[in-house]
Short mmCIF file of C-alpha atoms in Angstrom, two decimals:
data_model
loop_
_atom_site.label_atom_id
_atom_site.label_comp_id
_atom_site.label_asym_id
_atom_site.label_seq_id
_atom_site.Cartn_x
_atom_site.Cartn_y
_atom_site.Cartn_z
CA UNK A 1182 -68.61 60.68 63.64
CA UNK A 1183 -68.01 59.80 59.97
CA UNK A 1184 -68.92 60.83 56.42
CA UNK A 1185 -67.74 58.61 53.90
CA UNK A 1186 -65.19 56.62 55.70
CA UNK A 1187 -65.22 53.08 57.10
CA UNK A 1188 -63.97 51.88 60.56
CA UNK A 1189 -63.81 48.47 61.20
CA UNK A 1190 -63.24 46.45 64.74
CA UNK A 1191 -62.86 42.78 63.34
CA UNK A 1192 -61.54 40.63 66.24
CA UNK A 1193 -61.36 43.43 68.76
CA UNK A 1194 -62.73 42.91 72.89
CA UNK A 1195 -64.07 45.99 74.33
CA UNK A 1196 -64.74 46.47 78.04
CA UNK A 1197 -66.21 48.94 79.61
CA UNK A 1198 -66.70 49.97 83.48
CA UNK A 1199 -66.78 53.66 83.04
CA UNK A 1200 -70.19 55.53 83.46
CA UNK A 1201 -69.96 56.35 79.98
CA UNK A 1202 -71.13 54.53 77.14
CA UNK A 1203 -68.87 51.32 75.59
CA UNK A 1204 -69.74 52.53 72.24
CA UNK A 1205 -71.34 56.16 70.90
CA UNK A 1206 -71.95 56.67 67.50
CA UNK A 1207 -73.12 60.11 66.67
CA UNK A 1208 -73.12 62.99 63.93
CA UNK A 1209 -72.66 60.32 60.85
CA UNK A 1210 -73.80 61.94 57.63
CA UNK A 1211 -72.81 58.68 55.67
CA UNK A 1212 -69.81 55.96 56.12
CA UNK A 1213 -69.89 52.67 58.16
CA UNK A 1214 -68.93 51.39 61.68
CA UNK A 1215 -68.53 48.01 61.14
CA UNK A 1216 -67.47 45.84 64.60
CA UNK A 1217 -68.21 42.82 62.74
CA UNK A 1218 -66.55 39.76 65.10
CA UNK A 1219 -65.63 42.17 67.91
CA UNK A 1220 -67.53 41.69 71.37
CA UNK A 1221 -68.78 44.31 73.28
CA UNK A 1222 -69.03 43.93 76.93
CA UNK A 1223 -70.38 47.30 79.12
CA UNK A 1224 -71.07 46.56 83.01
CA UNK A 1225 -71.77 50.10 85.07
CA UNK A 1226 -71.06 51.74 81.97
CA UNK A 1227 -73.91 53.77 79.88
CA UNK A 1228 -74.65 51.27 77.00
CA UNK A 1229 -74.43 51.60 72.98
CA UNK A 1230 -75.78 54.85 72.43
CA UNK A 1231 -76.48 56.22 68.54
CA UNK A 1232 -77.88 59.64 68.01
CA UNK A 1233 -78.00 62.57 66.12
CA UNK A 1234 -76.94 60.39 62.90
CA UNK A 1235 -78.76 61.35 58.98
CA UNK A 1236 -77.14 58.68 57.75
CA UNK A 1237 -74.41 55.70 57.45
CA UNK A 1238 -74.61 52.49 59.03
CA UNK A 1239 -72.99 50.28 62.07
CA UNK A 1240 -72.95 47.02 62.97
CA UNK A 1241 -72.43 45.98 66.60
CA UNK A 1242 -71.77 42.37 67.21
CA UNK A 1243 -71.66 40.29 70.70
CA UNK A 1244 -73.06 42.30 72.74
CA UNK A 1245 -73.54 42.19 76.48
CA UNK A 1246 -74.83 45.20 78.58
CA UNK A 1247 -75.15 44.70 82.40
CA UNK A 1248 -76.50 47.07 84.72
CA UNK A 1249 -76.34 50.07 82.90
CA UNK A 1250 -76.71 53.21 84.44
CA UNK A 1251 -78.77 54.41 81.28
CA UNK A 1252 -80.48 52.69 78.55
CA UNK A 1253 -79.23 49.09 77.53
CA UNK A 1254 -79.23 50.13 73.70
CA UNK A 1255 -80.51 53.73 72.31
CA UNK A 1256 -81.22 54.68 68.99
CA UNK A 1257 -82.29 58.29 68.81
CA UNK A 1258 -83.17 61.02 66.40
CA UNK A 1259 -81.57 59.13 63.86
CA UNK A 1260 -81.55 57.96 60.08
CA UNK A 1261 -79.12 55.04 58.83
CA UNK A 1262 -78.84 51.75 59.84
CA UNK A 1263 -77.95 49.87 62.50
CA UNK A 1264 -77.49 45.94 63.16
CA UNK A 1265 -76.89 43.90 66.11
CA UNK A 1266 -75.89 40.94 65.95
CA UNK A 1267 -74.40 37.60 67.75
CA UNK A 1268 -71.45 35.75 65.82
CA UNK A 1269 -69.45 34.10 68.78
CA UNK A 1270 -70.28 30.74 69.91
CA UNK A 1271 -69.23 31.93 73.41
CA UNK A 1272 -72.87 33.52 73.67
CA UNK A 1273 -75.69 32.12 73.68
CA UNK A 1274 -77.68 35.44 72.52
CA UNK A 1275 -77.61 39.41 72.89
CA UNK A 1276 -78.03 40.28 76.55
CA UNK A 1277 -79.53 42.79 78.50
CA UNK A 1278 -79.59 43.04 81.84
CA UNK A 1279 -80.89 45.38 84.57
CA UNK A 1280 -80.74 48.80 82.58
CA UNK A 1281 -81.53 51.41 85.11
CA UNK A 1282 -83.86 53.09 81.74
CA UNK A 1283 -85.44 51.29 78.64
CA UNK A 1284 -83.40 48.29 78.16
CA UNK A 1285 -83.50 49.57 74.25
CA UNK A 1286 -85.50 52.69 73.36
CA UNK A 1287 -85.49 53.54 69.87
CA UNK A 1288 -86.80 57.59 69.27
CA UNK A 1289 -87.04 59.18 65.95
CA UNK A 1290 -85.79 56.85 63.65
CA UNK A 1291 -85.95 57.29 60.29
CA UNK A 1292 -83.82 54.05 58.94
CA UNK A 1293 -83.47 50.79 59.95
CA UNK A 1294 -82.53 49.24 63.86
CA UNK A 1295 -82.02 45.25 63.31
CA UNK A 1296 -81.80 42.49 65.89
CA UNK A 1297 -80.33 39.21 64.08
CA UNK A 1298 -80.21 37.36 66.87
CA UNK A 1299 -81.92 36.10 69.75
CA UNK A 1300 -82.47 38.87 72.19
CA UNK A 1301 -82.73 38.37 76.10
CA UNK A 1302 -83.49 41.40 78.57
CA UNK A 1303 -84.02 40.44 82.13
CA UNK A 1304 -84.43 42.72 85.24
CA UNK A 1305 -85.57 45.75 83.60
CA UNK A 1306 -86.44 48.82 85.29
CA UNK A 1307 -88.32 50.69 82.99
CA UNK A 1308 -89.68 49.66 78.97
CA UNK A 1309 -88.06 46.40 78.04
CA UNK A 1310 -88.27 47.80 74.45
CA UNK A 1311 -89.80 51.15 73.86
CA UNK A 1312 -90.45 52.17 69.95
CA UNK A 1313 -91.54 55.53 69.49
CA UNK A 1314 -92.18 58.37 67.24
CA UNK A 1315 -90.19 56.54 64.63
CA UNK A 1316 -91.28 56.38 60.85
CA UNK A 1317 -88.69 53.39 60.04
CA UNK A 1318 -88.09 49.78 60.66
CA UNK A 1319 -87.67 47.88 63.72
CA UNK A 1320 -86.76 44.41 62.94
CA UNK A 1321 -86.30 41.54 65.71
CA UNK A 1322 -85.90 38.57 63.42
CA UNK A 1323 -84.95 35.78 66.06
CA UNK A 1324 -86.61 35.01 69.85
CA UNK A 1325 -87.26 38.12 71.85
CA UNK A 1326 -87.69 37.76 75.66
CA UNK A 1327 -88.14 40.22 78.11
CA UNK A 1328 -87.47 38.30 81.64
CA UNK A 1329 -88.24 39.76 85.15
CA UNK A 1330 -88.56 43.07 86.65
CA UNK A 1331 -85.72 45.03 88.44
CA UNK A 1332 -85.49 47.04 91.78
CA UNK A 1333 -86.56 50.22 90.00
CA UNK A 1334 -89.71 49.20 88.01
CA UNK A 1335 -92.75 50.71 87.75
CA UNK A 1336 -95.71 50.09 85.51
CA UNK A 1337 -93.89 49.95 82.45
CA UNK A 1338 -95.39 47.53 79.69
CA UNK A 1339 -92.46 44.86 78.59
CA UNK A 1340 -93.00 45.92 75.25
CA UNK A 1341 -94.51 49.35 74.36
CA UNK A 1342 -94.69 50.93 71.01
CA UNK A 1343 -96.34 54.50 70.26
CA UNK A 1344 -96.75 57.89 68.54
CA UNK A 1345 -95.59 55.37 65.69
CA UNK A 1346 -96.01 57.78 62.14
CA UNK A 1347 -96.83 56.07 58.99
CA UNK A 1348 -94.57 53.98 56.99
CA UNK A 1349 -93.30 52.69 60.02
CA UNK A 1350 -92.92 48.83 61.06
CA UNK A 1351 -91.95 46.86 64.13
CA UNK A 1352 -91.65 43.46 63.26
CA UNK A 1353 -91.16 40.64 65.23
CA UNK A 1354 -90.03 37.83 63.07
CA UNK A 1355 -90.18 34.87 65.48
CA UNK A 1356 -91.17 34.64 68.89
CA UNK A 1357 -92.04 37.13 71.73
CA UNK A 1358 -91.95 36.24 75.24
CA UNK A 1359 -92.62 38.86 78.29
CA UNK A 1360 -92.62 36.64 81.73
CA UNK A 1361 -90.82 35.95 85.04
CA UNK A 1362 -90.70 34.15 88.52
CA UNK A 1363 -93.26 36.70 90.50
CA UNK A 1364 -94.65 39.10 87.36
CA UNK A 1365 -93.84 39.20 83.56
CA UNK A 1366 -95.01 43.53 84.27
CA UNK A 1367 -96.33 46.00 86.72
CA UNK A 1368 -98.49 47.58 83.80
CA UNK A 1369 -98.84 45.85 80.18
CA UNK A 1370 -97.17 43.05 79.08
CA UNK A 1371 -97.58 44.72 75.16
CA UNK A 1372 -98.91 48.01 74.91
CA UNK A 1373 -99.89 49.88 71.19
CA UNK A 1374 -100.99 53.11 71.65
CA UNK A 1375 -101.12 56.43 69.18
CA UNK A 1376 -100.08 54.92 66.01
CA UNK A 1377 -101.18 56.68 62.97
CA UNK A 1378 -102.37 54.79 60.20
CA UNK A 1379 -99.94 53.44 57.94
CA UNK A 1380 -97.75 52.00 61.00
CA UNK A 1381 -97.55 47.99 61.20
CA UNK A 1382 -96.81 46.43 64.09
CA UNK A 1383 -96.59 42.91 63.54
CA UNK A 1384 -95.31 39.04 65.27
CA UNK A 1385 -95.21 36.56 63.00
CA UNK A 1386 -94.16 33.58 65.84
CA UNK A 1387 -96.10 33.14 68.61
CA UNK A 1388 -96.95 35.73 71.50
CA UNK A 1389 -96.65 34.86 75.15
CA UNK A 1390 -97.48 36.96 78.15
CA UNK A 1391 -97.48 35.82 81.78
CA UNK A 1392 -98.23 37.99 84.73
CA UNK A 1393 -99.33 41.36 84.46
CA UNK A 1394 -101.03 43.81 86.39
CA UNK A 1395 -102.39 45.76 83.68
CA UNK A 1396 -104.14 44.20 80.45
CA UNK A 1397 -101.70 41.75 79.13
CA UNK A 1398 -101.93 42.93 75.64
CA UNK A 1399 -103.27 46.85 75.55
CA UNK A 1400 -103.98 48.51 71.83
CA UNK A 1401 -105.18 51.86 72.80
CA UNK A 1402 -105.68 55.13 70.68
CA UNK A 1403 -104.54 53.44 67.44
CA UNK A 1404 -104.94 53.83 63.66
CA UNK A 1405 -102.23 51.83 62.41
CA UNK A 1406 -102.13 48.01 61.79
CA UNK A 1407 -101.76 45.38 64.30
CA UNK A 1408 -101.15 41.50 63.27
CA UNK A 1409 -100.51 39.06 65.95
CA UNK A 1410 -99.53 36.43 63.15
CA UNK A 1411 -98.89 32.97 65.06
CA UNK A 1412 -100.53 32.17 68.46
CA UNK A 1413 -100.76 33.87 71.94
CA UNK A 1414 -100.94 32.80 74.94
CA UNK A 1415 -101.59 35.07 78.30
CA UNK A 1416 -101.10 33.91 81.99
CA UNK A 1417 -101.79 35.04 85.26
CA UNK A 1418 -102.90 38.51 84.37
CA UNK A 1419 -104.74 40.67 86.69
CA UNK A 1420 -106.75 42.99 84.22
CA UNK A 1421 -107.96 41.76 80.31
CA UNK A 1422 -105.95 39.75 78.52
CA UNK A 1423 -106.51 41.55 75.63
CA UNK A 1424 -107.92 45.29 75.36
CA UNK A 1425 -108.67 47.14 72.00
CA UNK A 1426 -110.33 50.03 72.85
CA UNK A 1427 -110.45 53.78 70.66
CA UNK A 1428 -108.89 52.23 67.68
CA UNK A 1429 -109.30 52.77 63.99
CA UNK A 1430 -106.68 50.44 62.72
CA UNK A 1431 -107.31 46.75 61.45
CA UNK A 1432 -106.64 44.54 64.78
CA UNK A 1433 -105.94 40.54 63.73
CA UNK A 1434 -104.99 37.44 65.99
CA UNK A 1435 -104.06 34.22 64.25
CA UNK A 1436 -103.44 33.73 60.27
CA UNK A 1437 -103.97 29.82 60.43
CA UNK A 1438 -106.32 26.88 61.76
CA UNK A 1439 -103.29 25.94 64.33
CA UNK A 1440 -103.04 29.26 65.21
CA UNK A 1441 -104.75 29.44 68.90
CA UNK A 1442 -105.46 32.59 71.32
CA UNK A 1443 -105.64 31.52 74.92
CA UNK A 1444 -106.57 33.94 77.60
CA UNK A 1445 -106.31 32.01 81.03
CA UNK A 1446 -107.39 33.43 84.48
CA UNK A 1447 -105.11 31.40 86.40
CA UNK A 1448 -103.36 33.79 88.99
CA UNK A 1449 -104.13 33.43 92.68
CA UNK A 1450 -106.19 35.84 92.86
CA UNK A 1451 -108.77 35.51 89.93
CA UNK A 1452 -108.89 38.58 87.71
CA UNK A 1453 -112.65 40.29 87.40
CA UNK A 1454 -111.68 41.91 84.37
CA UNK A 1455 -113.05 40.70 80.76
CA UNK A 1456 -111.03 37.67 79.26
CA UNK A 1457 -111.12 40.07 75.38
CA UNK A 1458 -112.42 43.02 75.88
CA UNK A 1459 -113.61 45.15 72.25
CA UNK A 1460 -114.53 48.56 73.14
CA UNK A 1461 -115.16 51.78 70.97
CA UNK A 1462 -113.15 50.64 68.14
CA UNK A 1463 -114.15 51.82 64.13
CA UNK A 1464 -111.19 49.40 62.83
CA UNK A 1465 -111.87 45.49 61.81
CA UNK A 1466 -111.00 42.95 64.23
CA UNK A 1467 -110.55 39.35 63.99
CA UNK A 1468 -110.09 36.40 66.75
CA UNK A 1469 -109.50 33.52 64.53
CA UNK A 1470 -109.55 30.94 67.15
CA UNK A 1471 -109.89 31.84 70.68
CA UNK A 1472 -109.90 29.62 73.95
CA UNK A 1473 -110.47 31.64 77.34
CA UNK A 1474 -110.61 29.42 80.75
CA UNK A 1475 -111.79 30.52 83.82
CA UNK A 1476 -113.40 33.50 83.06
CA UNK A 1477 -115.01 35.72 85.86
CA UNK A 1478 -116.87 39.10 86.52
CA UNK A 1479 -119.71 40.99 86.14
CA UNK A 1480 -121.29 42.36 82.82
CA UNK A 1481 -119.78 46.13 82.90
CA UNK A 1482 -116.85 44.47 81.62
CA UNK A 1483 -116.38 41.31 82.92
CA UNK A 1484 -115.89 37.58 82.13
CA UNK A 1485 -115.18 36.30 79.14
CA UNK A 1486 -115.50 38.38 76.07
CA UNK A 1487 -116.86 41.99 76.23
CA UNK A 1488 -117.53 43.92 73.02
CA UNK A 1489 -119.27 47.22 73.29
CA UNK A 1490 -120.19 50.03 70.65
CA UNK A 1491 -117.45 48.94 68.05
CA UNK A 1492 -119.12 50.37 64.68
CA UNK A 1493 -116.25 48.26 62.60
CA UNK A 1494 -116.98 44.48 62.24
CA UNK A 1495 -115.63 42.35 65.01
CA UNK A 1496 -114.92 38.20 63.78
CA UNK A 1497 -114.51 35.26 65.75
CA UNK A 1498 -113.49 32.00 64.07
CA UNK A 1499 -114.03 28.83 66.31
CA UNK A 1500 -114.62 30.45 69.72
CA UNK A 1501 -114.17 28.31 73.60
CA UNK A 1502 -115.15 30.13 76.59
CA UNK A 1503 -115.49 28.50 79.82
CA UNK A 1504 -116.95 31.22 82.50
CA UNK A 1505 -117.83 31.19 86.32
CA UNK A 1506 -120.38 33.03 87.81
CA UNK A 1507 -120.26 35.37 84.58
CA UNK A 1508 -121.06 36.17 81.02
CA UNK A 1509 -119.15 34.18 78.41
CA UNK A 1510 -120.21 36.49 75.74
CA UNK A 1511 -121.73 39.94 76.09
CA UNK A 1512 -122.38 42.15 73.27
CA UNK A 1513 -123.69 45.67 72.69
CA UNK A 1514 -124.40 48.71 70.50
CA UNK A 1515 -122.40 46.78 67.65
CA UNK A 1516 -122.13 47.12 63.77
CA UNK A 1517 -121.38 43.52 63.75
CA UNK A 1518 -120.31 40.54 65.54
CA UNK A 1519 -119.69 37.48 64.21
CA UNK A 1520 -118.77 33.86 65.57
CA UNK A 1521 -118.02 30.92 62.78
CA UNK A 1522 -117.79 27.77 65.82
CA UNK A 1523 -117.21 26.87 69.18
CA UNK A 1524 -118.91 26.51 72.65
CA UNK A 1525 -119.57 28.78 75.72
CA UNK A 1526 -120.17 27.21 78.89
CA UNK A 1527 -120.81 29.73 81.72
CA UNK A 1528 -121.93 27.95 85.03
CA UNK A 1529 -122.80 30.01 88.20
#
């Protein structure tokens, strides 16, 4: 713990084996940790863990966290803020891997938690990255991906983020990835659920999700803002691609003519499930470009796009659907639904 003071690490190696964690920050009320140049290395050990902080700041540089018996990296029921970075050409980016509980899990945060640097997490076991409850800033300002699914996994999404309270942002500032060799997640791939309005969650690079069992991209129960600024692409997924159902807040994919949403349906097994599926939602939503292959099911919810008893106005730009034995576009008990282009070619 620290008030005013300042520790600094410059040029230090730290390893750690015990079950404890490599570095815990805790009880600041001001001051800075500053491990600027260090590298942090924690295999078997418990992580970085930060808590209980109402203010200060740390930097944690070079990081590398290997099966951790906790989280990879917690930030909890704390204000300041924190920055993790990658200086050392040794590494080729901050790495994750197989955290027995959210590879990062950020709870109650009031101040800022920021990722510099490209971020991998592979063989998770639980949340790749959880954000919840948290009324600051999240910031992941180089390539996120969340890679593979450990031993202990259950239907986690790769990315969730809920009980968000206003003022609060996630931002993803370049790309997003959730994938691997046999399923990218057991449940979502992205889930938003239970944020109240005034929350942003937001990618500005593109969004890819491959192999799910759930709906790729879930927004559930929300009030707050969603922007999925670039384009997304979803693979193999066994449910929707994308699902906005209950929601109040403004829902957008794409901010530009090259920016393309592709749901596929190209797992073994075909999903049944709606390609987009728009359901019960009183927030806008916009598709600005939207290409959906293979589509399949029946009309309670199936095929390509599925938008039901939204009383807020629901946009497609230039829309592509090509369906099998199923609906391409089904629409009911709407406000509004527009489409500005496109084609929909449903054979069977």
């Amino acid at each position: 713990s620290t008030t005013g003071a300042t520790n600094i690490f410059g040029l230090a190696s730290l390893t750690n084996t015990s079950a404890q964690p490599a570095v815990q920050i805790q009880n600041m009320t001001g001051g800075r940790v500053d491990m600027t140049g260090s590298s942090v290395s924690s295999t078997g050990g418990g992580g970085i863990l930060i808590q209980n902080n109402t203010g200060g700041s740390a930097t944690i540089d070079n990081l590398t966290v290997t099966n951790s018996t906790g989280n990879g990296i917690a930030v909890i029921d704390s204000a300041g803020i924190y920055t993790f970075r990658k200086s050392s050409s040794a590494l080729a980016q901050i790495a994750i891997d197989n955290a027995a509980l959210q590879s990062i899990l950020i709870s109650n945060a009031s101040g800022e938690v920021n990722f510099t640097d490209t971020l991998l997490i592979t063989n998770r076991n639980a949340e790749g990255i959880e954000i919840r409850q948290s009324s600051g800033k999240a910031t992941f300002s180089n390539p996120v991906t969340v890679n593979g699914l450990g031993a202990g996994v259950g239907a986690q999404a790769g990315v969730s983020v809920h009980d968000q309270l206003a003022g609060s942002t996630v931002s993803f500032r370049n790309n997003l990835v959730i994938t691997g060799s046999n399923r990218g997640s057991n449940g979502n791939g992205i889930n938003l659920s239970n944020n109240l309005a005034g929350s942003l969650f937001n990618i500005e690079g593109s969004a890819s999700v491959d192999g799910t069992d759930l709906a790729a991209i879930a927004i559930a129960s929300n009030a707050g803002t969603v922007q999925f600024n670039g384009s997304t692409r979803i693979t193999r997924r066994q449910q929707e691609g994308i699902l906005v159902t209950n929601s109040s807040g403004r829902v957008s994919f794409g901010n530009a003519l090259a920016d393309i949403t592709t749901v596929l349906n190209d797992d073994t097994t075909a999903s049944q499930f709606a390609a987009i599926s728009l359901t019960g939602n009183s927030g806008a939503i916009s598709v600005l470009n939207s290409s959906i292959g293979n589509a399949q099911g029946g009309a309670a919810g199936g095929a390509g796009v599925n938008v039901v008893n939204n009383t807020g106005a629901v946009n497609f730009g230039a829309m592509v659907v090509d369906s099998f034995n199923g609906i391409g576009l089904f629409g009911l008990n709407n406000a509004s639904i527009s489409v500005g282009d496109g084609v929909i070619d449903s054979t069977g």
